C-alpha cells in the first residue's frame, strides 16, 4: 500500500545540497570522490576546468605524471588557472606567472622583488588526489583522508575494468536512488527478448530474461559496513527455483550493481558514483569490472559513443524529447533504444532538477530508498557528533571489500539465502584469473 514518508520534516534534511558549508557537502566531502577520468588529463595536455560540489576547480597533470586539483581562481588576483601553463613542476598562471605545485604551494612569483620573498604565505586551495580504476579521485574533506577503499572493481589491473562518465542534469541523490530500485529494471529497461543480443547484454550488464522472469520480485535488505546489501528474489516459473540478484548501496553516493557478471558469470560487478557538479547536475561515474576475463573495451566504448554527441554530452535530452520513438514502444517499454544508462539519465532527469520528495508516495518496492535515506540522515548526525560516518574506514586491517558481493545466481527456492551469501563471501569470487579467455565473442 502506498504511504507517505513517516517523517516528512526529515526529508528536508536529506543531503541534497552539496556546496561548501552545507551539511550534504560536509558529508560527501568525507569520502573519496571520482572527479574525472584519468584520460581527461593526459601528460602534456591542457588543464581541465571542473566544477565539483559547486566548487570551481582545475585539474592538471604535471610533468612528473602526477595530477593536481586546485581552486580554479589564482590566489593572486583570481585569474582562471585552467588557461595556465603546465611547466616547471606545476601550473603557472598566465596573468603574472605565479607557479603552483600540486599541493597548492606557490613556488614562484617572478614579477615580485627577489622572485617573491613572501610567497610561502600564499597557498592555493588544493585537494589530495589518487588515481584508481581509470579515474582521478579527490578527498575534499577536512583532516586526514580516510583509506581508499580496496574495492575489487576499482583496484583491478586495467584490462579487467572499464570506466566511463555520463553528464546528468539532475540532483545526484535521485540519480543514485535509481540504482537501488531493482524493480524498475522490469519496466523502464524492458524490451522484447528477441530484440536482445549478447552485445546489449554486455553494454548494459543485464539481460532481458532476468527482468522478465518475475516482474514483482521480493526485495530484502541487509545492513553492511559500506551501506546496504539488496537482495532481489524472482521466482522462475519453469523450474520453481529462485533467481537471486545481489546489489548494493555504497555510502553515500555510490552503488555496486549488476554488470559484466550477467553475460560472463560470477566474479563481475559495476560500481557507479553520482558526483555532484552542483545541486542540479552531476556526473555518473561508471566502473565495469570482471575478474575472470579481460573486457572487450573497444565494443563497450563504441556503444557508449553511440549515445554521446561530439562534446561528450548525452545525445538524448529534453530538447529532442530524449529521441523517444513511440512506434518502437510495441517492442521496448520506453522507445528510447537499448542503452540502459541513457534510460536511467532520462527517467531521473524527468523527476525534476531536484525531485520533490514531499509529493512522493513510497511503496513496498522502495524499501532500499527508504533505508538509504535513513542511513544518510544518520551519517549527517554522526558528522555533527564528530564521528566518522558509515563507510569511512581508517583501519587497514578492515580495508578488504572482497565480500562486497554482486551476484546473479539461480538458487533453490527453499535455500537459506544468508547461508548461501556466507558461502559466496568465503569463495573470494573476485580473485583475478588471467588465464581464462573471454567466451562470448562480441562485435561492434
Ligand atoms: S592573477 Fe595569477 S599571477 Fe596574478
Ligand atoms: Fe536502471
XYZ file of N, CA and C and ligand atoms in Angstrom, residues 73-81 92-100 108-110, ligand 1:
67
model
N 40.544 29.661 -9.423
C 40.974 31.062 -9.499
C 42.286 31.256 -8.743
N 43.186 31.906 -9.407
C 44.530 32.129 -8.867
C 44.481 32.944 -7.572
N 45.327 32.542 -6.616
C 45.361 33.229 -5.319
C 45.778 34.691 -5.436
N 46.462 35.027 -6.512
C 46.904 36.418 -6.647
C 45.705 37.325 -6.903
N 45.200 37.343 -8.135
C 44.055 38.214 -8.402
C 42.990 37.501 -9.220
N 42.851 36.187 -8.903
C 41.656 35.442 -9.315
C 41.551 35.154 -10.816
N 42.661 35.139 -11.511
C 42.607 34.730 -12.925
C 42.332 33.225 -13.013
N 41.820 32.807 -14.151
C 41.412 31.416 -14.364
C 42.647 30.566 -14.682
N 42.970 29.656 -13.765
C 44.185 28.853 -13.917
C 44.072 27.784 -14.996
N 51.247 27.216 -13.934
C 51.640 28.621 -13.865
C 50.514 29.499 -14.409
N 50.114 30.469 -13.611
C 49.084 31.423 -14.020
C 49.646 32.324 -15.114
N 48.845 32.545 -16.161
C 49.360 33.321 -17.289
C 49.151 34.835 -17.110
N 48.628 35.253 -15.954
C 48.470 36.700 -15.739
C 49.816 37.304 -15.307
N 50.393 36.772 -14.209
C 51.665 37.321 -13.723
C 52.693 36.233 -13.440
N 52.393 35.012 -13.897
C 53.406 33.963 -13.853
C 53.582 33.243 -12.530
N 52.680 33.439 -11.572
C 52.828 32.691 -10.317
C 52.700 31.191 -10.619
N 53.552 30.419 -9.949
C 53.604 28.976 -10.208
C 53.169 28.216 -8.955
N 52.209 27.284 -9.124
C 51.683 26.485 -8.003
C 51.972 25.013 -8.252
N 56.856 30.076 -7.286
C 57.499 31.252 -7.893
C 56.498 32.397 -8.014
N 57.050 33.608 -7.847
C 56.302 34.839 -8.142
C 57.256 35.731 -8.939
N 57.412 35.419 -10.209
C 58.520 36.033 -10.955
C 58.434 37.551 -11.065
S 46.301 36.544 -11.136
Fe 47.509 34.788 -11.262
S 49.522 35.504 -11.190
Fe 48.347 37.285 -10.989
